[in-house]
Amino acid sequence: MSVITIERKILERNEQLGQQNREWLARHGIRALNLLSSPGSGKTTLIEKTLERLGGRMKIAVIEGDVHTSLDAERVDRYGVPVAQIVTQGGCHLEARLVQQAMDKLDLTGIQLLLIENVGNLVCPANYDLGENLKVIVLSTTEGEDKPLKYAGMFRNASLLLISKMDLLPYLHFDLAALRRNALQINPALRVFEVAATTGQGMEAWCGWLEEFVAGRP
Ligand code: MG
Ligand code: ZN
């Protein structure tokens, strides 16, 4: 069917551009992460708190992906780092082409870490390589512990799982052990961190991991 052919062509083209992005980033000594989650998991807050902690220790740039508005880029902009907003105008995922355009607009001189905040969606972003080194899933304690089973494609492709909003745990019926079990069942190699950006819980471990990542270790 023609629809399938067109979709395959789009994905093939995306893969080529993703590879171009990855090569460009590698040539310029920049390590990149693709942050994935459903809407409202706390990705932007996590980025803000990460910039607060690591801003003085490494040079970071941010690309924000949203369906509408540049609200997230405005929040990140307050930290004085290079930031670009991609507005997809209804598109439910970022594509390598859009990230390439955003990279073109940014001054990435001396940048060591590029954080790409994808559109909030646990389905199709898994299929679009942006040229990142690794995918990171942010899943908050206000979501269900069954998410890894429901969105297995995403969890299979990711290297890291950040369980966010850990400070809310006492108020929720959320089975943390079950989430870990489900996530590791889908992807046994997944590294799991528990964080609460607002209280700072687990942020030192996450930032420590980022320093290792920028040094090229994981
Ligand atoms: Mg956001
Ligand atoms: Zn999509």
PDB file of C-alpha atoms and ligand atoms in Angstrom:
ATOM      1  CA  MET A   1       0.000   0.000   0.000  1.00  0.00           C
ATOM      2  CA  SER A   2       1.284   3.460  -0.917  1.00  0.00           C
ATOM      3  CA  VAL A   3       0.861   4.877   2.579  1.00  0.00           C
ATOM      4  CA  ILE A   4       3.284   2.318   3.987  1.00  0.00           C
ATOM      5  CA  THR A   5       5.811   3.080   1.253  1.00  0.00           C
ATOM      6  CA  ILE A   6       5.669   6.795   1.995  1.00  0.00           C
ATOM      7  CA  GLU A   7       6.134   6.197   5.714  1.00  0.00           C
ATOM      8  CA  ARG A   8       9.117   3.951   5.072  1.00  0.00           C
ATOM      9  CA  LYS A   9      10.656   6.633   2.854  1.00  0.00           C
ATOM     10  CA  ILE A  10      10.142   9.254   5.566  1.00  0.00           C
ATOM     11  CA  LEU A  11      11.818   7.017   8.145  1.00  0.00           C
ATOM     12  CA  GLU A  12      14.728   6.189   5.803  1.00  0.00           C
ATOM     13  CA  ARG A  13      15.283   9.875   5.058  1.00  0.00           C
ATOM     14  CA  ASN A  14      15.077  10.644   8.767  1.00  0.00           C
ATOM     15  CA  GLU A  15      17.700   8.004   9.504  1.00  0.00           C
ATOM     16  CA  GLN A  16      20.113   9.568   6.973  1.00  0.00           C
ATOM     17  CA  LEU A  17      19.665  13.023   8.497  1.00  0.00           C
ATOM     18  CA  GLY A  18      19.966  11.614  12.022  1.00  0.00           C
ATOM     19  CA  GLN A  19      23.261  10.037  11.023  1.00  0.00           C
ATOM     20  CA  GLN A  20      24.432  13.383   9.567  1.00  0.00           C
ATOM     21  CA  ASN A  21      23.562  15.091  12.861  1.00  0.00           C
ATOM     22  CA  ARG A  22      25.416  12.429  14.853  1.00  0.00           C
ATOM     23  CA  GLU A  23      28.544  12.780  12.699  1.00  0.00           C
ATOM     24  CA  TRP A  24      28.462  16.578  12.924  1.00  0.00           C
ATOM     25  CA  LEU A  25      28.077  16.443  16.710  1.00  0.00           C
ATOM     26  CA  ALA A  26      30.904  13.909  17.038  1.00  0.00           C
ATOM     27  CA  ARG A  27      33.210  16.079  14.905  1.00  0.00           C
ATOM     28  CA  HIS A  28      32.529  19.007  17.225  1.00  0.00           C
ATOM     29  CA  GLY A  29      32.987  17.003  20.424  1.00  0.00           C
ATOM     30  CA  ILE A  30      29.348  17.361  21.464  1.00  0.00           C
ATOM     31  CA  ARG A  31      27.468  14.559  23.229  1.00  0.00           C
ATOM     32  CA  ALA A  32      23.692  14.569  22.793  1.00  0.00           C
ATOM     33  CA  LEU A  33      20.727  13.139  24.678  1.00  0.00           C
ATOM     34  CA  ASN A  34      17.162  12.766  23.412  1.00  0.00           C
ATOM     35  CA  LEU A  35      14.745  13.220  26.352  1.00  0.00           C
ATOM     36  CA  LEU A  36      11.480  11.359  25.939  1.00  0.00           C
ATOM     37  CA  SER A  37       8.358  11.222  28.067  1.00  0.00           C
ATOM     38  CA  SER A  38       4.632  11.773  28.131  1.00  0.00           C
ATOM     39  CA  PRO A  39       3.437  15.369  28.673  1.00  0.00           C
ATOM     40  CA  GLY A  40       3.850  16.687  32.201  1.00  0.00           C
ATOM     41  CA  SER A  41       6.548  14.299  33.433  1.00  0.00           C
ATOM     42  CA  GLY A  42       8.813  17.177  34.444  1.00  0.00           C
ATOM     43  CA  LYS A  43      11.366  17.175  31.593  1.00  0.00           C
ATOM     44  CA  THR A  44      11.724  20.942  31.459  1.00  0.00           C
ATOM     45  CA  THR A  45      12.042  21.292  35.244  1.00  0.00           C
ATOM     46  CA  LEU A  46      14.649  18.547  35.193  1.00  0.00           C
ATOM     47  CA  ILE A  47      16.583  20.450  32.501  1.00  0.00           C
ATOM     48  CA  GLU A  48      16.359  23.678  34.515  1.00  0.00           C
ATOM     49  CA  LYS A  49      17.662  22.042  37.695  1.00  0.00           C
ATOM     50  CA  THR A  50      20.379  20.247  35.714  1.00  0.00           C
ATOM     51  CA  LEU A  51      21.510  23.599  34.282  1.00  0.00           C
ATOM     52  CA  GLU A  52      21.563  25.060  37.803  1.00  0.00           C
ATOM     53  CA  ARG A  53      23.878  22.301  38.994  1.00  0.00           C
ATOM     54  CA  LEU A  54      26.052  21.716  35.940  1.00  0.00           C
ATOM     55  CA  GLY A  55      26.026  25.145  34.273  1.00  0.00           C
ATOM     56  CA  GLY A  56      29.308  26.069  35.925  1.00  0.00           C
ATOM     57  CA  ARG A  57      30.939  22.705  35.242  1.00  0.00           C
ATOM     58  CA  MET A  58      30.200  22.156  31.544  1.00  0.00           C
ATOM     59  CA  LYS A  59      28.864  23.975  28.478  1.00  0.00           C
ATOM     60  CA  ILE A  60      25.310  22.883  27.702  1.00  0.00           C
ATOM     61  CA  ALA A  61      22.893  23.757  24.885  1.00  0.00           C
ATOM     62  CA  VAL A  62      19.199  22.874  24.758  1.00  0.00           C
ATOM     63  CA  ILE A  63      16.717  22.203  21.971  1.00  0.00           C
ATOM     64  CA  GLU A  64      13.074  22.280  23.045  1.00  0.00           C
ATOM     65  CA  GLY A  65      10.398  20.466  21.073  1.00  0.00           C
ATOM     66  CA  ASP A  66       6.762  21.374  21.564  1.00  0.00           C
ATOM     67  CA  VAL A  67       3.551  21.120  19.576  1.00  0.00           C
ATOM     68  CA  HIS A  68       2.735  24.774  20.295  1.00  0.00           C
ATOM     69  CA  THR A  69       4.316  27.723  22.162  1.00  0.00           C
ATOM     70  CA  SER A  70       7.891  28.560  23.071  1.00  0.00           C
ATOM     71  CA  LEU A  71       7.172  28.558  26.813  1.00  0.00           C
ATOM     72  CA  ASP A  72       9.741  25.866  27.613  1.00  0.00           C
ATOM     73  CA  ALA A  73      12.524  27.593  25.649  1.00  0.00           C
ATOM     74  CA  GLU A  74      11.723  30.835  27.501  1.00  0.00           C
ATOM     75  CA  ARG A  75      12.161  29.004  30.821  1.00  0.00           C
ATOM     76  CA  VAL A  76      15.500  27.526  29.736  1.00  0.00           C
ATOM     77  CA  ASP A  77      16.636  30.844  28.252  1.00  0.00           C
ATOM     78  CA  ARG A  78      16.780  32.326  31.768  1.00  0.00           C
ATOM     79  CA  TYR A  79      19.834  30.154  32.459  1.00  0.00           C
ATOM     80  CA  GLY A  80      21.861  31.929  29.771  1.00  0.00           C
ATOM     81  CA  VAL A  81      22.566  28.827  27.684  1.00  0.00           C
ATOM     82  CA  PRO A  82      22.086  28.511  23.905  1.00  0.00           C
ATOM     83  CA  VAL A  83      18.490  27.360  23.417  1.00  0.00           C
ATOM     84  CA  ALA A  84      16.284  26.845  20.367  1.00  0.00           C
ATOM     85  CA  GLN A  85      12.598  26.055  20.259  1.00  0.00           C
ATOM     86  CA  ILE A  86      11.135  23.759  17.634  1.00  0.00           C
ATOM     87  CA  VAL A  87       7.370  24.223  17.286  1.00  0.00           C
ATOM     88  CA  THR A  88       5.967  21.251  15.407  1.00  0.00           C
ATOM     89  CA  GLN A  89       2.535  22.870  14.744  1.00  0.00           C
ATOM     90  CA  GLY A  90       0.648  19.713  15.634  1.00  0.00           C
ATOM     91  CA  GLY A  91       3.434  17.224  14.867  1.00  0.00           C
ATOM     92  CA  CYS A  92       3.691  14.681  17.676  1.00  0.00           C
ATOM     93  CA  HIS A  93       7.457  14.001  17.507  1.00  0.00           C
ATOM     94  CA  LEU A  94      10.747  15.647  16.578  1.00  0.00           C
ATOM     95  CA  GLU A  95      12.512  14.676  13.372  1.00  0.00           C
ATOM     96  CA  ALA A  96      16.212  14.825  12.510  1.00  0.00           C
ATOM     97  CA  ARG A  97      15.519  17.518   9.890  1.00  0.00           C
ATOM     98  CA  LEU A  98      13.995  19.840  12.516  1.00  0.00           C
ATOM     99  CA  VAL A  99      16.859  19.220  14.934  1.00  0.00           C
ATOM    100  CA  GLN A 100      19.330  19.981  12.121  1.00  0.00           C
ATOM    101  CA  GLN A 101      17.604  23.328  11.509  1.00  0.00           C
ATOM    102  CA  ALA A 102      17.700  24.112  15.240  1.00  0.00           C
ATOM    103  CA  MET A 103      21.404  23.173  15.421  1.00  0.00           C
ATOM    104  CA  ASP A 104      22.083  25.518  12.497  1.00  0.00           C
ATOM    105  CA  LYS A 105      20.512  28.408  14.405  1.00  0.00           C
ATOM    106  CA  LEU A 106      22.453  27.802  17.629  1.00  0.00           C
ATOM    107  CA  ASP A 107      26.004  28.857  18.377  1.00  0.00           C
ATOM    108  CA  LEU A 108      27.364  25.497  19.513  1.00  0.00           C
ATOM    109  CA  THR A 109      30.989  26.623  19.803  1.00  0.00           C
ATOM    110  CA  GLY A 110      32.563  24.928  22.806  1.00  0.00           C
ATOM    111  CA  ILE A 111      29.356  23.110  23.720  1.00  0.00           C
ATOM    112  CA  GLN A 112      29.927  19.712  25.361  1.00  0.00           C
ATOM    113  CA  LEU A 113      26.369  18.529  25.982  1.00  0.00           C
ATOM    114  CA  LEU A 114      23.235  18.981  23.870  1.00  0.00           C
ATOM    115  CA  LEU A 115      19.932  18.186  25.575  1.00  0.00           C
ATOM    116  CA  ILE A 116      17.031  17.655  23.169  1.00  0.00           C
ATOM    117  CA  GLU A 117      13.623  17.715  24.854  1.00  0.00           C
ATOM    118  CA  ASN A 118      11.294  15.809  22.560  1.00  0.00           C
ATOM    119  CA  VAL A 119       7.559  16.400  22.215  1.00  0.00           C
ATOM    120  CA  GLY A 120       5.668  14.803  25.117  1.00  0.00           C
ATOM    121  CA  ASN A 121       4.621  11.448  23.638  1.00  0.00           C
ATOM    122  CA  LEU A 122       5.669   7.884  24.443  1.00  0.00           C
ATOM    123  CA  VAL A 123       4.823   6.408  21.035  1.00  0.00           C
ATOM    124  CA  CYS A 124       6.326   7.647  17.757  1.00  0.00           C
ATOM    125  CA  PRO A 125       9.380   9.598  19.014  1.00  0.00           C
ATOM    126  CA  ALA A 126      10.927   6.150  19.555  1.00  0.00           C
ATOM    127  CA  ASN A 127      11.044   5.659  15.768  1.00  0.00           C
ATOM    128  CA  TYR A 128      12.804   8.916  14.895  1.00  0.00           C
ATOM    129  CA  ASP A 129      16.553   9.026  15.347  1.00  0.00           C
ATOM    130  CA  LEU A 130      17.603  12.637  15.883  1.00  0.00           C
ATOM    131  CA  GLY A 131      21.336  11.971  15.890  1.00  0.00           C
ATOM    132  CA  GLU A 132      21.577  11.675  19.665  1.00  0.00           C
ATOM    133  CA  ASN A 133      24.035   9.356  21.392  1.00  0.00           C
ATOM    134  CA  LEU A 134      21.429   8.018  23.813  1.00  0.00           C
ATOM    135  CA  LYS A 135      17.735   8.197  24.567  1.00  0.00           C
ATOM    136  CA  VAL A 136      16.585   9.024  28.098  1.00  0.00           C
ATOM    137  CA  ILE A 137      13.044   8.344  29.301  1.00  0.00           C
ATOM    138  CA  VAL A 138      11.597  10.522  32.028  1.00  0.00           C
ATOM    139  CA  LEU A 139       8.643   8.852  33.759  1.00  0.00           C
ATOM    140  CA  SER A 140       7.021  10.487  36.755  1.00  0.00           C
ATOM    141  CA  THR A 141       5.595   8.745  39.800  1.00  0.00           C
ATOM    142  CA  THR A 142       2.183  10.209  38.851  1.00  0.00           C
ATOM    143  CA  GLU A 143       2.122   7.881  35.830  1.00  0.00           C
ATOM    144  CA  GLY A 144       1.466   4.145  36.008  1.00  0.00           C
ATOM    145  CA  GLU A 145       4.045   1.446  36.736  1.00  0.00           C
ATOM    146  CA  ASP A 146       2.622  -0.418  33.715  1.00  0.00           C
ATOM    147  CA  LYS A 147       3.974   2.182  31.236  1.00  0.00           C
ATOM    148  CA  PRO A 148       7.083   0.180  30.222  1.00  0.00           C
ATOM    149  CA  LEU A 149       4.844  -2.714  29.162  1.00  0.00           C
ATOM    150  CA  LYS A 150       2.429  -0.431  27.279  1.00  0.00           C
ATOM    151  CA  TYR A 151       5.170   1.579  25.538  1.00  0.00           C
ATOM    152  CA  ALA A 152       7.723  -1.186  25.125  1.00  0.00           C
ATOM    153  CA  GLY A 153       9.202   0.288  21.921  1.00  0.00           C
ATOM    154  CA  MET A 154      10.281   3.387  23.751  1.00  0.00           C
ATOM    155  CA  PHE A 155      11.798   1.483  26.673  1.00  0.00           C
ATOM    156  CA  ARG A 156      13.587  -0.952  24.373  1.00  0.00           C
ATOM    157  CA  ASN A 157      15.362   1.913  22.569  1.00  0.00           C
ATOM    158  CA  ALA A 158      16.331   3.924  25.634  1.00  0.00           C
ATOM    159  CA  SER A 159      19.502   3.658  27.700  1.00  0.00           C
ATOM    160  CA  LEU A 160      18.348   5.516  30.773  1.00  0.00           C
ATOM    161  CA  LEU A 161      15.162   5.777  32.805  1.00  0.00           C
ATOM    162  CA  LEU A 162      14.720   8.712  35.134  1.00  0.00           C
ATOM    163  CA  ILE A 163      11.868   8.198  37.575  1.00  0.00           C
ATOM    164  CA  SER A 164      10.850  11.783  38.319  1.00  0.00           C
ATOM    165  CA  LYS A 165       8.753  13.478  41.016  1.00  0.00           C
ATOM    166  CA  MET A 166      10.035  11.034  43.658  1.00  0.00           C
ATOM    167  CA  ASP A 167       9.021  13.596  46.308  1.00  0.00           C
ATOM    168  CA  LEU A 168       5.346  12.841  45.532  1.00  0.00           C
ATOM    169  CA  LEU A 169       5.717   9.121  46.266  1.00  0.00           C
ATOM    170  CA  PRO A 170       4.181   9.255  49.797  1.00  0.00           C
ATOM    171  CA  TYR A 171       0.944  10.656  48.341  1.00  0.00           C
ATOM    172  CA  LEU A 172       0.514   8.177  45.506  1.00  0.00           C
ATOM    173  CA  HIS A 173      -0.421   4.572  44.939  1.00  0.00           C
ATOM    174  CA  PHE A 174       2.608   3.958  42.824  1.00  0.00           C
ATOM    175  CA  ASP A 175       4.506   0.666  42.894  1.00  0.00           C
ATOM    176  CA  LEU A 176       8.125   1.671  42.385  1.00  0.00           C
ATOM    177  CA  ALA A 177       9.426  -1.903  42.526  1.00  0.00           C
ATOM    178  CA  ALA A 178       6.911  -2.955  39.863  1.00  0.00           C
ATOM    179  CA  LEU A 179       7.973  -0.085  37.600  1.00  0.00           C
ATOM    180  CA  ARG A 180      11.625  -1.092  37.885  1.00  0.00           C
ATOM    181  CA  ARG A 181      10.699  -4.752  37.279  1.00  0.00           C
ATOM    182  CA  ASN A 182       8.582  -3.903  34.211  1.00  0.00           C
ATOM    183  CA  ALA A 183      11.205  -1.561  32.764  1.00  0.00           C
ATOM    184  CA  LEU A 184      14.033  -4.064  33.211  1.00  0.00           C
ATOM    185  CA  GLN A 185      11.884  -6.844  31.784  1.00  0.00           C
ATOM    186  CA  ILE A 186      11.580  -4.858  28.538  1.00  0.00           C
ATOM    187  CA  ASN A 187      15.187  -3.653  28.606  1.00  0.00           C
ATOM    188  CA  PRO A 188      17.573  -5.354  31.074  1.00  0.00           C
ATOM    189  CA  ALA A 189      20.369  -2.904  30.163  1.00  0.00           C
ATOM    190  CA  LEU A 190      18.375   0.162  31.234  1.00  0.00           C
ATOM    191  CA  ARG A 191      20.105   2.357  33.868  1.00  0.00           C
ATOM    192  CA  VAL A 192      17.548   3.653  36.355  1.00  0.00           C
ATOM    193  CA  PHE A 193      17.782   6.860  38.402  1.00  0.00           C
ATOM    194  CA  GLU A 194      15.250   8.158  40.919  1.00  0.00           C
ATOM    195  CA  VAL A 195      15.039  11.944  41.005  1.00  0.00           C
ATOM    196  CA  ALA A 196      13.028  14.822  42.391  1.00  0.00           C
ATOM    197  CA  ALA A 197      14.156  17.963  40.609  1.00  0.00           C
ATOM    198  CA  THR A 198      12.418  20.300  43.047  1.00  0.00           C
ATOM    199  CA  THR A 199      13.894  18.799  46.253  1.00  0.00           C
ATOM    200  CA  GLY A 200      17.193  17.831  44.649  1.00  0.00           C
ATOM    201  CA  GLN A 201      16.823  14.118  45.476  1.00  0.00           C
ATOM    202  CA  GLY A 202      18.984  11.995  43.167  1.00  0.00           C
ATOM    203  CA  MET A 203      20.163  15.016  41.183  1.00  0.00           C
ATOM    204  CA  GLU A 204      23.813  14.587  42.180  1.00  0.00           C
ATOM    205  CA  ALA A 205      23.798  11.000  40.855  1.00  0.00           C
ATOM    206  CA  TRP A 206      22.149  12.082  37.591  1.00  0.00           C
ATOM    207  CA  CYS A 207      24.555  15.000  37.138  1.00  0.00           C
ATOM    208  CA  GLY A 208      27.476  12.723  37.979  1.00  0.00           C
ATOM    209  CA  TRP A 209      26.310  10.376  35.256  1.00  0.00           C
ATOM    210  CA  LEU A 210      26.102  13.326  32.832  1.00  0.00           C
ATOM    211  CA  GLU A 211      29.712  14.264  33.593  1.00  0.00           C
ATOM    212  CA  GLU A 212      30.810  10.721  32.813  1.00  0.00           C
ATOM    213  CA  PHE A 213      28.709  10.788  29.649  1.00  0.00           C
ATOM    214  CA  VAL A 214      30.271  14.051  28.474  1.00  0.00           C
ATOM    215  CA  ALA A 215      33.691  12.544  29.176  1.00  0.00           C
ATOM    216  CA  GLY A 216      32.692   9.846  26.674  1.00  0.00           C
ATOM    217  CA  ARG A 217      32.495   6.974  29.104  1.00  0.00           C
ATOM    218  CA  PRO A 218      29.026   5.381  29.000  1.00  0.00           C
TER     219      PRO A 218
HETATM  220 MG    MG B   1       8.613  20.647  28.485  1.00  0.00          MG
HETATM  221 ZN    ZN B   2       4.585  11.459  16.123  1.00  0.00          ZN
END
